[in-house]
Amino acid sequence: MITAILCAAGSGARAGFAENKVLREWCGMPVLSYSLSAFAPFCDEILVPCRAEDEAHVRALCAPFPQARPVRGGAFRAESVLFALREAKGDIVLVHDAARPFVKAETIARCIRDAGEYGSGVCAVPATDTCVLAENGLMTAALTRGCVFQVQTPQGFFTKDLLSAFERAFAEGTAQTFTDESGIYAAYCAPPRLTQGDRGNRKLTYSEDFAPAERAGFGVDTHAFAPQGDHIVLAGVRIPSERALLAHSDGDVLAHAVTDALLSAAGLRDIGYHFPDTDERYRGADSMQLLKTALAMAEERGFAVRSLSAAVLAEAPRLSPYIQTMRASLAAALNVPLSQAAVAAGTNERLGYVGEKKGITCYALVLLKLNAAVIR
Ligand code: MG
């Protein structure tokens, strides 16, 4: 029988959160739910040490897994694990940081195999950076890189061995000096066996770890032609045209599509919400200024633009002589190199409203990257 202990008794202090980080939603699901789903197929019992104030929340997240339940957490990690170990019914126990949601099934399986075969299986990966020892800012020794590993979780053991190591560490008052189970096991039981971990099995520690590195947003806009005029404006570029585009603003249909894509990627409401065409302030507005305002709003949320891909559908006027200028204008407005701003233009083969020269439609895809450790 196998027991998993998913450590969830933290406070989120290092991430700067007011709440427990493993209860936080991340990419559509609370962080803890990823580990619960990963361990459930392997484990007969899942214990989740947590703080008293989080117990109801943890219990709700455990509900879909009949073998999972919260247990009382301690004042520090080792105490939380000790409390859970005392309740564990499995002969093998896997201790895992609930803040490592990316753990793979193969990693859990290897950990269980080694724990069963050798009495311990501690997931670890070889260090890729050179590691040194230092004191007061001075390097005191270089470590042989081939001998240095980064220890992860899960860490699997025979429950009785780990429990007795923990009881001794607590009896001797050393428990708080260890940062993980392998340290206590090594000190009071035997050298733990390392199991091949996985580089993707990283721990969400700081607030920036919680943000997906990139977010995409899509935007589309259409404007109809007016009966007359002598130019249109696309991406702030004045282009001769037999008819203008009807609009409250300057009718820059390309800038509008890009603005909507940008707002969408930043998780903000659309252009009509932020710059309503009923507002006199936006009469004849320079849409590239609105785009820059939208960029400032995205930047305020910690984002920067990585790339833009836009397409213009127009039967007339001919746009190819202006494409490079439009690209340069958008690249400058979005603060990206020219190579990261693409604009394509095409006709609609005389089909539909575009083909009948009744209007122009633009599509845009904006990719944002997280620029700072600012998550709101
Ligand atoms: Mg528009």
mmCIF file of N, CA, C and O in Angstrom, residues 53-94:
data_model
loop_
_atom_site.group_PDB
_atom_site.id
_atom_site.type_symbol
_atom_site.label_atom_id
_atom_site.label_comp_id
_atom_site.label_asym_id
_atom_site.label_seq_id
_atom_site.Cartn_x
_atom_site.Cartn_y
_atom_site.Cartn_z
ATOM 1 N N GLU A 53 -6.489 27.217 8.803
ATOM 2 C CA GLU A 53 -7.342 28.148 8.043
ATOM 3 C C GLU A 53 -7.547 27.707 6.594
ATOM 4 O O GLU A 53 -8.432 28.205 5.913
ATOM 5 N N ASP A 54 -6.699 26.793 6.110
ATOM 6 C CA ASP A 54 -6.839 26.317 4.728
ATOM 7 C C ASP A 54 -7.590 24.990 4.650
ATOM 8 O O ASP A 54 -7.828 24.463 3.559
ATOM 9 N N GLU A 55 -7.947 24.416 5.808
ATOM 10 C CA GLU A 55 -8.435 23.035 5.803
ATOM 11 C C GLU A 55 -9.696 22.852 4.961
ATOM 12 O O GLU A 55 -9.793 21.891 4.184
ATOM 13 N N ALA A 56 -10.646 23.765 5.075
ATOM 14 C CA ALA A 56 -11.900 23.618 4.323
ATOM 15 C C ALA A 56 -11.634 23.664 2.825
ATOM 16 O O ALA A 56 -12.183 22.878 2.051
ATOM 17 N N HIS A 57 -10.749 24.569 2.436
ATOM 18 C CA HIS A 57 -10.402 24.703 1.016
ATOM 19 C C HIS A 57 -9.710 23.429 0.506
ATOM 20 O O HIS A 57 -10.041 22.890 -0.548
ATOM 21 N N VAL A 58 -8.744 22.934 1.295
ATOM 22 C CA VAL A 58 -8.030 21.712 0.912
ATOM 23 C C VAL A 58 -8.998 20.531 0.840
ATOM 24 O O VAL A 58 -8.945 19.716 -0.084
ATOM 25 N N ARG A 59 -9.919 20.465 1.804
ATOM 26 C CA ARG A 59 -10.889 19.362 1.815
ATOM 27 C C ARG A 59 -11.721 19.378 0.524
ATOM 28 O O ARG A 59 -11.962 18.345 -0.089
ATOM 29 N N ALA A 60 -12.099 20.560 0.086
ATOM 30 C CA ALA A 60 -12.897 20.674 -1.144
ATOM 31 C C ALA A 60 -12.086 20.211 -2.358
ATOM 32 O O ALA A 60 -12.613 19.532 -3.247
ATOM 33 N N LEU A 61 -10.794 20.557 -2.389
ATOM 34 C CA LEU A 61 -9.958 20.142 -3.525
ATOM 35 C C LEU A 61 -9.691 18.638 -3.498
ATOM 36 O O LEU A 61 -9.477 18.014 -4.540
ATOM 37 N N CYS A 62 -9.704 18.051 -2.308
ATOM 38 C CA CYS A 62 -9.491 16.603 -2.158
ATOM 39 C C CYS A 62 -10.736 15.806 -2.543
ATOM 40 O O CYS A 62 -10.646 14.611 -2.853
ATOM 41 N N ALA A 63 -11.900 16.468 -2.528
ATOM 42 C CA ALA A 63 -13.171 15.753 -2.689
ATOM 43 C C ALA A 63 -13.242 14.824 -3.907
ATOM 44 O O ALA A 63 -13.767 13.718 -3.800
ATOM 45 N N PRO A 64 -12.702 15.234 -5.073
ATOM 46 C CA PRO A 64 -12.800 14.329 -6.231
ATOM 47 C C PRO A 64 -11.964 13.052 -6.083
ATOM 48 O O PRO A 64 -12.087 12.149 -6.911
ATOM 49 N N PHE A 65 -11.099 12.987 -5.059
ATOM 50 C CA PHE A 65 -10.203 11.839 -4.895
ATOM 51 C C PHE A 65 -10.538 11.160 -3.571
ATOM 52 O O PHE A 65 -10.178 11.665 -2.506
ATOM 53 N N PRO A 66 -11.234 10.013 -3.618
ATOM 54 C CA PRO A 66 -11.735 9.400 -2.376
ATOM 55 C C PRO A 66 -10.624 9.070 -1.383
ATOM 56 O O PRO A 66 -10.871 9.043 -0.171
ATOM 57 N N GLN A 67 -9.401 8.840 -1.869
ATOM 58 C CA GLN A 67 -8.318 8.447 -0.955
ATOM 59 C C GLN A 67 -7.593 9.655 -0.361
ATOM 60 O O GLN A 67 -6.649 9.484 0.403
ATOM 61 N N ALA A 68 -8.016 10.872 -0.723
ATOM 62 C CA ALA A 68 -7.278 12.070 -0.288
ATOM 63 C C ALA A 68 -8.004 12.810 0.830
ATOM 64 O O ALA A 68 -9.229 12.909 0.827
ATOM 65 N N ARG A 69 -7.234 13.343 1.790
ATOM 66 C CA ARG A 69 -7.840 14.159 2.851
ATOM 67 C C ARG A 69 -6.784 15.081 3.468
ATOM 68 O O ARG A 69 -5.583 14.780 3.450
ATOM 69 N N PRO A 70 -7.248 16.203 4.031
ATOM 70 C CA PRO A 70 -6.301 17.093 4.712
ATOM 71 C C PRO A 70 -5.906 16.526 6.067
ATOM 72 O O PRO A 70 -6.692 15.787 6.675
ATOM 73 N N VAL A 71 -4.700 16.833 6.508
ATOM 74 C CA VAL A 71 -4.303 16.528 7.897
ATOM 75 C C VAL A 71 -3.700 17.804 8.481
ATOM 76 O O VAL A 71 -3.299 18.707 7.740
ATOM 77 N N ARG A 72 -3.628 17.844 9.784
ATOM 78 C CA ARG A 72 -3.144 19.052 10.455
ATOM 79 C C ARG A 72 -1.671 19.310 10.123
ATOM 80 O O ARG A 72 -0.833 18.403 10.232
ATOM 81 N N GLY A 73 -1.358 20.505 9.711
ATOM 82 C CA GLY A 73 0.021 20.869 9.427
ATOM 83 C C GLY A 73 0.739 21.301 10.690
ATOM 84 O O GLY A 73 0.115 21.575 11.713
ATOM 85 N N GLY A 74 2.063 21.349 10.623
ATOM 86 C CA GLY A 74 2.859 21.762 11.764
ATOM 87 C C GLY A 74 3.347 23.184 11.592
ATOM 88 O O GLY A 74 2.967 23.885 10.657
ATOM 89 N N ALA A 75 4.238 23.597 12.495
ATOM 90 C CA ALA A 75 4.749 24.962 12.461
ATOM 91 C C ALA A 75 5.805 25.116 11.365
ATOM 92 O O ALA A 75 6.072 26.225 10.909
ATOM 93 N N PHE A 76 6.410 24.006 10.959
ATOM 94 C CA PHE A 76 7.395 24.048 9.870
ATOM 95 C C PHE A 76 7.278 22.725 9.109
ATOM 96 O O PHE A 76 6.571 21.809 9.541
ATOM 97 N N ARG A 77 7.967 22.642 7.966
ATOM 98 C CA ARG A 77 7.723 21.534 7.063
ATOM 99 C C ARG A 77 7.901 20.161 7.719
ATOM 100 O O ARG A 77 7.048 19.273 7.607
ATOM 101 N N ALA A 78 9.029 19.964 8.416
ATOM 102 C CA ALA A 78 9.298 18.646 8.988
ATOM 103 C C ALA A 78 8.205 18.244 9.976
ATOM 104 O O ALA A 78 7.830 17.067 10.062
ATOM 105 N N GLU A 79 7.682 19.227 10.709
ATOM 106 C CA GLU A 79 6.628 18.903 11.676
ATOM 107 C C GLU A 79 5.343 18.484 10.939
ATOM 108 O O GLU A 79 4.647 17.552 11.349
ATOM 109 N N SER A 80 5.053 19.154 9.827
ATOM 110 C CA SER A 80 3.892 18.772 9.017
ATOM 111 C C SER A 80 4.035 17.344 8.509
ATOM 112 O O SER A 80 3.092 16.545 8.549
ATOM 113 N N VAL A 81 5.234 17.015 8.029
ATOM 114 C CA VAL A 81 5.470 15.662 7.507
ATOM 115 C C VAL A 81 5.379 14.647 8.649
ATOM 116 O O VAL A 81 4.807 13.562 8.490
ATOM 117 N N LEU A 82 5.924 14.986 9.816
ATOM 118 C CA LEU A 82 5.847 14.084 10.967
ATOM 119 C C LEU A 82 4.391 13.769 11.313
ATOM 120 O O LEU A 82 4.018 12.600 11.492
ATOM 121 N N PHE A 83 3.550 14.801 11.388
ATOM 122 C CA PHE A 83 2.139 14.583 11.723
ATOM 123 C C PHE A 83 1.492 13.650 10.699
ATOM 124 O O PHE A 83 0.730 12.747 11.054
ATOM 125 N N ALA A 84 1.807 13.862 9.433
ATOM 126 C CA ALA A 84 1.209 13.030 8.379
ATOM 127 C C ALA A 84 1.749 11.604 8.450
ATOM 128 O O ALA A 84 0.994 10.636 8.297
ATOM 129 N N LEU A 85 3.065 11.471 8.716
ATOM 130 C CA LEU A 85 3.671 10.126 8.795
ATOM 131 C C LEU A 85 3.008 9.293 9.893
ATOM 132 O O LEU A 85 2.824 8.083 9.752
ATOM 133 N N ARG A 86 2.659 9.951 10.987
ATOM 134 C CA ARG A 86 2.029 9.237 12.104
ATOM 135 C C ARG A 86 0.661 8.693 11.705
ATOM 136 O O ARG A 86 0.159 7.755 12.307
ATOM 137 N N GLU A 87 0.036 9.307 10.689
ATOM 138 C CA GLU A 87 -1.284 8.843 10.255
ATOM 139 C C GLU A 87 -1.212 7.927 9.037
ATOM 140 O O GLU A 87 -2.207 7.304 8.669
ATOM 141 N N ALA A 88 -0.040 7.882 8.382
ATOM 142 C CA ALA A 88 0.073 7.148 7.109
ATOM 143 C C ALA A 88 -0.122 5.649 7.315
ATOM 144 O O ALA A 88 0.469 5.056 8.210
ATOM 145 N N LYS A 89 -0.954 5.041 6.459
ATOM 146 C CA LYS A 89 -1.201 3.599 6.553
ATOM 147 C C LYS A 89 -0.374 2.807 5.554
ATOM 148 O O LYS A 89 -0.258 1.580 5.656
ATOM 149 N N GLY A 90 0.184 3.461 4.544
ATOM 150 C CA GLY A 90 0.947 2.754 3.523
ATOM 151 C C GLY A 90 2.272 2.248 4.053
ATOM 152 O O GLY A 90 2.835 2.827 4.987
ATOM 153 N N ASP A 91 2.807 1.158 3.463
ATOM 154 C CA ASP A 91 4.149 0.719 3.866
ATOM 155 C C ASP A 91 5.216 1.507 3.111
ATOM 156 O O ASP A 91 6.356 1.600 3.546
ATOM 157 N N ILE A 92 4.804 2.095 1.974
ATOM 158 C CA ILE A 92 5.705 3.017 1.264
ATOM 159 C C ILE A 92 5.068 4.397 1.321
ATOM 160 O O ILE A 92 3.854 4.542 1.150
ATOM 161 N N VAL A 93 5.903 5.405 1.574
ATOM 162 C CA VAL A 93 5.381 6.777 1.603
ATOM 163 C C VAL A 93 6.160 7.627 0.597
ATOM 164 O O VAL A 93 7.379 7.508 0.471
ATOM 165 N N LEU A 94 5.423 8.450 -0.132
ATOM 166 C CA LEU A 94 6.038 9.400 -1.064
ATOM 167 C C LEU A 94 5.746 10.797 -0.549
ATOM 168 O O LEU A 94 4.588 11.162 -0.376
#
